[in-house]
XYZ file of C-alpha atoms in Angstrom:
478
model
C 39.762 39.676 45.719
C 36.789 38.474 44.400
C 35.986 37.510 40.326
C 33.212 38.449 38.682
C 30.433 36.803 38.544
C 30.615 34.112 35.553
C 27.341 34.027 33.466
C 26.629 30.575 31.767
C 22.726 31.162 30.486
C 21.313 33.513 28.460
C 20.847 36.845 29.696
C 17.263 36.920 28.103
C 16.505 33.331 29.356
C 14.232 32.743 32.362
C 14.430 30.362 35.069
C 12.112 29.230 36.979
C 12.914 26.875 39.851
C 11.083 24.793 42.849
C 7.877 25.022 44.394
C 6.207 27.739 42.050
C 7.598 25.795 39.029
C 5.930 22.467 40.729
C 2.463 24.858 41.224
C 2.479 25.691 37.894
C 2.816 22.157 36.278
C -0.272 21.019 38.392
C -2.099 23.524 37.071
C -1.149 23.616 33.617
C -2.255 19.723 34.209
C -5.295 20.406 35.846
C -6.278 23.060 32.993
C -6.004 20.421 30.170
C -7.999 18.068 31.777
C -10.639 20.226 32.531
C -11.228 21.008 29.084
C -11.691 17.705 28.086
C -13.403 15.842 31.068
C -16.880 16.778 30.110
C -15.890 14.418 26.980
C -16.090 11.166 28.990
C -18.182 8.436 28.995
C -21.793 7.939 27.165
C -22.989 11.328 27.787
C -19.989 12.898 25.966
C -20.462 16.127 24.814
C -19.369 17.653 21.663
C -16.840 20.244 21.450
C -16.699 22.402 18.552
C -13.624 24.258 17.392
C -12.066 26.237 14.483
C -8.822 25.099 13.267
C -6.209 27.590 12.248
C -7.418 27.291 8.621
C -10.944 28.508 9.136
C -11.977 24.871 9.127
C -14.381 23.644 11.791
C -14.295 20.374 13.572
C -16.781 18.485 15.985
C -15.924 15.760 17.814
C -15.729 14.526 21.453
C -12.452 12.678 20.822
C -10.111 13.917 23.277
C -6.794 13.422 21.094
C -8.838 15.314 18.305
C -9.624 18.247 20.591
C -6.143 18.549 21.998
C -4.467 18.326 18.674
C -6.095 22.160 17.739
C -5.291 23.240 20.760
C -2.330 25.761 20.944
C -0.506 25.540 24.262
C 3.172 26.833 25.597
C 3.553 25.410 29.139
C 5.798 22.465 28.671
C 3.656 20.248 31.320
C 0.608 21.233 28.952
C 2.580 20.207 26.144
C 3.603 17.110 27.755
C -0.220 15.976 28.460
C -1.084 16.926 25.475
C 1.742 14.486 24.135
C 0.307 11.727 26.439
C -2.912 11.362 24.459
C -1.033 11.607 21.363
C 0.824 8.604 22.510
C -2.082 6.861 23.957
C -4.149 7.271 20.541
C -1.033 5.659 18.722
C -0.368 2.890 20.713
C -4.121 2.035 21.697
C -6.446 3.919 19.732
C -8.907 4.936 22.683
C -8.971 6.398 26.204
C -7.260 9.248 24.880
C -9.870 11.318 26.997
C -9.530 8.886 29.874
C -5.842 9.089 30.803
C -5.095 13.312 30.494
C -8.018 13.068 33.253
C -5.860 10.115 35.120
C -2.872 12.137 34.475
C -4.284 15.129 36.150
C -5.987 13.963 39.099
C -2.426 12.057 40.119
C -0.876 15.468 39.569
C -3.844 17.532 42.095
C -3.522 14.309 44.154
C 0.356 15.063 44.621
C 0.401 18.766 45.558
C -0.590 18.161 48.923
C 2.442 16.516 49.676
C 4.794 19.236 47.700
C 2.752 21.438 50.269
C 3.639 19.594 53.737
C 7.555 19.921 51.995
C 7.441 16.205 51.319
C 10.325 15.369 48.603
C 8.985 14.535 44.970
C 11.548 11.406 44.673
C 9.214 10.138 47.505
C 6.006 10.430 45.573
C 7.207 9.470 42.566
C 8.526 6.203 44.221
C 5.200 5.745 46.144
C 3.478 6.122 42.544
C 6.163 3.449 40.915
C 4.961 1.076 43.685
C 1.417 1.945 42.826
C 1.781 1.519 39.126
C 3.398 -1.982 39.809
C 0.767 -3.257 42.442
C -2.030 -1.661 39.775
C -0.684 -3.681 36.917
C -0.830 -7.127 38.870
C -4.423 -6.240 39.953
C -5.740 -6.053 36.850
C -4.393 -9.335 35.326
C -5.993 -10.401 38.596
C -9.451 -9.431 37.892
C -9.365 -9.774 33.788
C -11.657 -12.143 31.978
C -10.103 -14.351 29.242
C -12.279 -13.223 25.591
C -12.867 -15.957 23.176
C -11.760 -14.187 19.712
C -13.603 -16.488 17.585
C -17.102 -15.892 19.161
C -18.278 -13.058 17.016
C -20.861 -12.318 19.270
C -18.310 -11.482 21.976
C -15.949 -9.254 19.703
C -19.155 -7.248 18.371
C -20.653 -6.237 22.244
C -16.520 -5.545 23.051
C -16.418 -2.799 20.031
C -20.021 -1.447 20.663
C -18.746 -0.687 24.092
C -16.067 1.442 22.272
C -18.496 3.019 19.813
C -21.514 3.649 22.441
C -19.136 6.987 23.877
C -18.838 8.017 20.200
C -20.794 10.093 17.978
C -21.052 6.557 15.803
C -23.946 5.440 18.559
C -26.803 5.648 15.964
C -24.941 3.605 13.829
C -23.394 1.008 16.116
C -24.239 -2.291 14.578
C -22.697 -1.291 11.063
C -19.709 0.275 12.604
C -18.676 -2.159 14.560
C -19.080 -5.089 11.785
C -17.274 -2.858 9.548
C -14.581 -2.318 12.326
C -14.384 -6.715 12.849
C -14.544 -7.412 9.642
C -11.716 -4.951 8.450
C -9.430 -6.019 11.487
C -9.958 -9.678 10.372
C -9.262 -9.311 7.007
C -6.084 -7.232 7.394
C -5.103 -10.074 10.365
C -2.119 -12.067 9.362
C -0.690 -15.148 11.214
C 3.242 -16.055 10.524
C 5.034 -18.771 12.888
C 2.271 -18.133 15.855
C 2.496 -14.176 15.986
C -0.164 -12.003 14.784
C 0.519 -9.119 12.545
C -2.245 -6.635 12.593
C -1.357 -3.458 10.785
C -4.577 -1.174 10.468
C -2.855 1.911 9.118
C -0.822 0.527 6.106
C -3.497 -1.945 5.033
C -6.965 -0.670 6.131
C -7.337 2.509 4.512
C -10.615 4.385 5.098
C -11.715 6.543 2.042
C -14.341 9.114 2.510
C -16.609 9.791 -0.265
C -19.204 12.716 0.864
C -22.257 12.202 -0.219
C -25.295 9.331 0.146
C -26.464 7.925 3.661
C -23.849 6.796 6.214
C -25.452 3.480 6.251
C -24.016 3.212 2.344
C -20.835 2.560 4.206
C -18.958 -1.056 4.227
C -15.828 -3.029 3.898
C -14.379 -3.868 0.419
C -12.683 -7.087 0.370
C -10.072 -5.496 -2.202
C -8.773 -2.017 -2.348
C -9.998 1.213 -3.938
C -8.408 4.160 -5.432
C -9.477 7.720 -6.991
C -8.218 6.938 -10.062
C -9.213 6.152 -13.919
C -7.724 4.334 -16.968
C -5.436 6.529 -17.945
C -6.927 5.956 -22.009
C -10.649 6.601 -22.811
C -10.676 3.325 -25.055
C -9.103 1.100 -21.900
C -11.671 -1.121 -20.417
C -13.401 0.144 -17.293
C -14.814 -4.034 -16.351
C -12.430 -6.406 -16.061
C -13.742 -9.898 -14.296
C -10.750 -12.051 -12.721
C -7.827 -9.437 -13.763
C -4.479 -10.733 -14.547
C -2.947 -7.824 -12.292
C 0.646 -6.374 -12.816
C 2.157 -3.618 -10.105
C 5.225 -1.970 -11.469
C 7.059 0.730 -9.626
C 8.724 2.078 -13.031
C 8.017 5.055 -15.365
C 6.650 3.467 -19.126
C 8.000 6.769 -20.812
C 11.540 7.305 -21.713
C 13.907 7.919 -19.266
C 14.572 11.672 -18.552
C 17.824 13.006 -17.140
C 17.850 13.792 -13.211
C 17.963 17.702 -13.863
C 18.908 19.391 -17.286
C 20.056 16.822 -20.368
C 21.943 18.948 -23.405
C 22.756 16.685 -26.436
C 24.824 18.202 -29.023
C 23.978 17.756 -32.722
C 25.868 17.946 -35.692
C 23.780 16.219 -38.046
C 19.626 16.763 -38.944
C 19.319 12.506 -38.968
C 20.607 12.413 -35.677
C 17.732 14.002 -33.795
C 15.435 11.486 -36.016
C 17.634 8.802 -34.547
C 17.185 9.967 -31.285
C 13.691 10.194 -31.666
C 12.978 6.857 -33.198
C 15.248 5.341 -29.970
C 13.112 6.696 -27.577
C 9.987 4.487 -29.405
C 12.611 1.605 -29.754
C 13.024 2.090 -25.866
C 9.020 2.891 -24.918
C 8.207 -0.526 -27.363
C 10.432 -2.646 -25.770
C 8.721 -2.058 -22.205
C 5.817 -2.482 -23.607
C 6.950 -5.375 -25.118
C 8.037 -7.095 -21.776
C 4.580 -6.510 -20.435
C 2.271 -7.687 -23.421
C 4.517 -10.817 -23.568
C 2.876 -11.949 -19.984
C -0.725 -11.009 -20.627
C -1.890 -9.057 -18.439
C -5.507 -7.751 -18.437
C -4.571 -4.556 -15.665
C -1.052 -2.726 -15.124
C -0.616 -0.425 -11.977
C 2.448 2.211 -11.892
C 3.699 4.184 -9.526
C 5.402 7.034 -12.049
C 3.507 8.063 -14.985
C 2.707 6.248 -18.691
C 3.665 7.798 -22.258
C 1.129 8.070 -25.103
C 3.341 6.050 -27.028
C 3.032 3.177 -24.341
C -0.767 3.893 -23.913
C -1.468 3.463 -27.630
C 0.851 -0.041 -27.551
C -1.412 -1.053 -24.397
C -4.590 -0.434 -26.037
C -3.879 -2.404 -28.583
C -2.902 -4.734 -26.853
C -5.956 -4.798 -24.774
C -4.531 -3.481 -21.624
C -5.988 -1.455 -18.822
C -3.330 1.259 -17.450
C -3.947 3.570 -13.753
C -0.556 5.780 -13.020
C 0.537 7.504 -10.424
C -0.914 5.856 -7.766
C 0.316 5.868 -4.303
C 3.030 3.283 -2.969
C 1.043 2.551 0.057
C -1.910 2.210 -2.656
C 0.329 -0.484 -4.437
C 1.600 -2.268 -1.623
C -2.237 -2.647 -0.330
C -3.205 -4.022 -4.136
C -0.298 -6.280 -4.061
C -1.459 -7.287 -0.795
C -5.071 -7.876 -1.918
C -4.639 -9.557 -5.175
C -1.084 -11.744 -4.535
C 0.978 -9.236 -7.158
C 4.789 -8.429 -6.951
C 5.986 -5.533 -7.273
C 8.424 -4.669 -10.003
C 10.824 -1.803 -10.526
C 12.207 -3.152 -13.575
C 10.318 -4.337 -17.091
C 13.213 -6.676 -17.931
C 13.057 -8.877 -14.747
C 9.249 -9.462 -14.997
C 8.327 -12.989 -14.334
C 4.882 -14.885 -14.113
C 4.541 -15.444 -10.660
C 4.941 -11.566 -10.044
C 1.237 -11.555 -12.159
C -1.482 -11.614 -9.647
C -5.144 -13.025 -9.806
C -6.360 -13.291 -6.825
C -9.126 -10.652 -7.336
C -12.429 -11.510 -9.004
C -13.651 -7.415 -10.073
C -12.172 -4.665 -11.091
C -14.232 -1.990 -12.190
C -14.057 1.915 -12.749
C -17.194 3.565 -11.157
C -17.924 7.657 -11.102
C -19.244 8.586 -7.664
C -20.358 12.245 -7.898
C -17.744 14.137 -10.204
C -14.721 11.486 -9.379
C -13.484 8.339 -11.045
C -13.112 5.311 -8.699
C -11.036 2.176 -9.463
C -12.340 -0.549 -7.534
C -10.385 -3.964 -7.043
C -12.765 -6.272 -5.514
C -14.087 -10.066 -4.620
C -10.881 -10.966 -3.815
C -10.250 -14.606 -3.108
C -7.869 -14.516 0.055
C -7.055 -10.398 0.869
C -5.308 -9.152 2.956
C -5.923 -5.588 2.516
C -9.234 -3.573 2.440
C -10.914 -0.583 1.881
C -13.456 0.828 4.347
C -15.793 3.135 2.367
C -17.845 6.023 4.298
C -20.495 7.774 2.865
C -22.293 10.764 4.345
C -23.904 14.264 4.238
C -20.626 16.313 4.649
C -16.703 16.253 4.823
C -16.861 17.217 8.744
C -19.342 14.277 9.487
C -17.006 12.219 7.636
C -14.077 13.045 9.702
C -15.604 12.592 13.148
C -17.542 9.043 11.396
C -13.883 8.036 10.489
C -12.084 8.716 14.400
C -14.721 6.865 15.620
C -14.044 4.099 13.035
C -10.762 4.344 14.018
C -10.707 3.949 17.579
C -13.180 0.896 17.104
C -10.859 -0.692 15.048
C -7.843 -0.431 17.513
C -10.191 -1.814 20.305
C -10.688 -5.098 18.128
C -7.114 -5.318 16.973
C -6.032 -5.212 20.744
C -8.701 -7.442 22.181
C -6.935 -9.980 19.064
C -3.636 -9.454 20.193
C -4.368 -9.754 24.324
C -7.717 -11.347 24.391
C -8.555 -10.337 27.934
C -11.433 -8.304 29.100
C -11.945 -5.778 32.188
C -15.288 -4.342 33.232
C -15.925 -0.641 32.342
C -18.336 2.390 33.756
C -15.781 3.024 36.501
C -15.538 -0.189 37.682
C -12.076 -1.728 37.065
C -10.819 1.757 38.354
C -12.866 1.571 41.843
C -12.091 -2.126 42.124
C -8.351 -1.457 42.415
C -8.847 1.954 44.253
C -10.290 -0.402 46.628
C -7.563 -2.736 46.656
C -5.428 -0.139 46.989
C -6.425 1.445 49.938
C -6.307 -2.346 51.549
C -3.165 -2.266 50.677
C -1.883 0.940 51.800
C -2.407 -0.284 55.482
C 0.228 -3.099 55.133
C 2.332 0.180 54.563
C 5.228 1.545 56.740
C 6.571 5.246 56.697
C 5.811 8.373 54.552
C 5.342 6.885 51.614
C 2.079 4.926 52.742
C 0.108 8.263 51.709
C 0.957 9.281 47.961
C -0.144 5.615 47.972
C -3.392 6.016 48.940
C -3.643 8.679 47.212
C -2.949 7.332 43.993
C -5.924 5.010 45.017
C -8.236 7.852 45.648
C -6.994 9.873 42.382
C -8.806 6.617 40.989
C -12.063 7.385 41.580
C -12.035 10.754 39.422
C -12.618 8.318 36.435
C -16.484 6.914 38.086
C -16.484 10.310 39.564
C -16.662 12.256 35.738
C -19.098 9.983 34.609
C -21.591 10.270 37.020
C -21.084 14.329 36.671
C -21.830 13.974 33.125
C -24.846 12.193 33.096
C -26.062 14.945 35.909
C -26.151 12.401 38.246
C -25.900 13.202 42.373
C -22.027 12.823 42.536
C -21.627 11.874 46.404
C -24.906 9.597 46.752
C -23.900 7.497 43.943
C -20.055 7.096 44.202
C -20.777 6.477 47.915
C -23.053 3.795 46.942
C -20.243 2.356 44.340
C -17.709 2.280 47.526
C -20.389 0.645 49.111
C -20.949 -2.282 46.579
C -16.933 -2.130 45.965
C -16.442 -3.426 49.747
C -18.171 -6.257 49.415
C -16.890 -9.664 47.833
C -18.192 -10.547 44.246
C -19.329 -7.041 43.026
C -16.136 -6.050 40.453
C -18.221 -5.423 37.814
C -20.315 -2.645 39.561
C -19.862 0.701 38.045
């Protein structure tokens, strides 16, 4: 007699299984790369899109385009999560490899079609991958990091895709110089770390050619007393990660009391307690005092008189980036200050209004560490778009620092291996000779795109770019 039939899923669940689930991944694939591959190369174009907020954003950065976009195929989401990855881990390309990642995927149906088993592409790809990798050590070019010269043409070749273009020259000093600053050397490794100590502050407003590097940091703050100097030259500077009011209980306090002088007692302690801290900062003259939590009026009027310039509440990546900057420690505790946790290694600070804001500005630093990249322009969506640029130029010169080799662009590295590739394909035996080659041709979408973009004849010119590609010497044509 036989059982029922045992039901394990969901009875509202569907599943989907084999070749019209493999179908539908290619095309979900295919779909996100389409709407992005009109963003490649010099010729980009701008997309422009409304975010869920009512917001609107321009750009033809393909990790900023995908990031509004609302998807639910789990392939889309997974390409989608591909440039997200790419834009973290190198900063560019982000357009470059969801139109990679598709073309290997339309490349591949074929074969699902002719009922050829995916663990025999994938393995042909694998092999691909591997032979790619080796090719392009192969044909790199070894970059001399201390030749300015070189670094600056490397990140205009970054920029010259971006809406930046006009402004090349300034961006891409601003994008050396910030890397260089925030580059740190310790027992022959390099420590380059652009989003904890190279913050970019937009300031709408002015031309963007007002834009540059501070050699210090900045913050939207002001003294936190009117009579607190706003010009301080070479600043004794003190970070402290402590509150300078009394301490407060972590939810409701109740004290019980039986007699009217106790409550004065209890008052007068909390001045004993907000003049001792006070105390333990005057005693190691310091001209500037930063603070994570916030400052009393009882402390402010014992740091005015003693002269002392107070900002609260500022951020503890802000702090970290000062202490960074001027050579401070910082403190949690009033008690344990000590004189080397006093910094003066900046030469300005100085409080500046810039429209209807406050700025604090930390500058002329002698040896920083940390820096501020200031962008001015006409509007807050400008300055977004100015900024992702800014961004992806500085990842470009942080990675040329950290692998100093160089590879031709246009299309050309990519048709120099799908060449290679298809040499190599012949040495081959059995089925999996052909996702090989086709991994080489999938190649070619890259040189392919940008010729499309600029309106160029597709076939005459990529035929002409095979042509060169054959011939010994010519890696650099694209």
């Amino acid at each position: 007699m036989m059982g029922r039939p045992v039901l394990v899923l969901s009875q509202n669940m569907k599943r989907e299984s084999g070749r019209k689930v493999q179908t539908g991944n290619i095309n979900a694939a295919k779909t996100i790369a389409d709407v992005i591959r009109t963003c490649l190369g010099p010729r980009a174009m701008m997309k422009m899109l409304l975010d869920p907020m009512g917001g609107i954003v321009m750009t033809n950065d393909g990790n900023a385009i995908l990031r509004e976009i609302q998807v639910q195929h789990p392939a889309a989401k997974s390409m989608i999560e591909i440039s997200r990855t790419q834009d973290e881990e190198v900063g560019d390309g982000t357009t470059s490899v969801i139109i990679l990642a598709g073309e290997m995927l339309s490349v591949a149906e074929q074969f699902l079609e002719q009922q050829m088993h995916p663990t025999v592409v994938i393995s042909a790809y694998r092999q691909a991958l591997d032979d790619m990798l080796s090719m392009l050590k192969d044909i790199s070019t070894p970059v001399d990091t201390t030749d300015r010269e070189m670094m600056l043409k490397i990140i205009n070749s970054a920029i010259n895709t971006k809406a930046l273009n006009r402004w090349a020259d300034m961006a891409c000093n601003i994008a050396l110089d910030a890397v260089r600053t925030v580059e740190l050397e310790d027992n022959g490794r390099k420590e380059i770390d652009i989003k904890k100590y190279a913050k970019v502050e937009k300031i709408p407003g002015g031309f963007i050619e007002d834009s540059c590097v501070l050699k210090g940091v900045m913050v939207n703050k002001d003294v936190t007393h009117p009579r607190m100097r706003r010009l301080i030259k070479n600043p004794r500077i003190m970070l402290l990660d402590c509150s300078l009011e009394y301490k407060k209980g972590e939810s409701q306090t109740d004290i019980e009391i039986t007699r009217e002088e106790d409550f004065a007692r209890i008052l007068q302690m909390e001045e004993e307690y907000i003049q001792q801290i006070c105390e333990d900062i005057i005693r190691l003259k310091p001209d500037l005092i930063f603070t994570e939590k916030g400052i009393s009026d009882l402390a402010q009027h014992y740091l005015v008189k003693a002269n002392i310039t107070a900002i609260r509440r500022i951020r503890k990546t802000d702090n970290n980036r000062i202490a960074r900057a001027c050579g401070a420690r910082i403190a949690s505790r009033t008690d344990e200050l000590r004189e080397e946790d006093v910094g003066t290694g900046a030469g300005l600070f100085e409080v500046k209004k810039i429209g209807d804001e406050y700025f604090t500005f930390i500058t002329e630093c002698k040896d920083p560490k940390a820096c501020t990249i200031l962008l001015r322009g006409a509007s807050k969506e400008i300055l977004a778009e100015v900024e992702r640029n800014l961004q992806d130029a500085m990842q470009v010169c942080r990675n040329v620092l950290l692998d100093p080799s160089l590879l031709p662009g246009g299309g050309a590295v990519e048709m120099a291996v799908s060449q290679r590739l298809t040499e190599r394909s012949r040495a081959l035996t059995g089925v999996e000779q052909w996702p090989y080659r086709a991994v080489a041709q999938a190649l070619e979408v890259i040189p392919r795109t940008l010729i499309q973009n600029c309106g160029a004849s597709t076939i005459r010119v990529l035929t002409a770019l095979r042509a060169k590609h054959t011939q010994e010497g010519n890696l650099a044509w694209g």
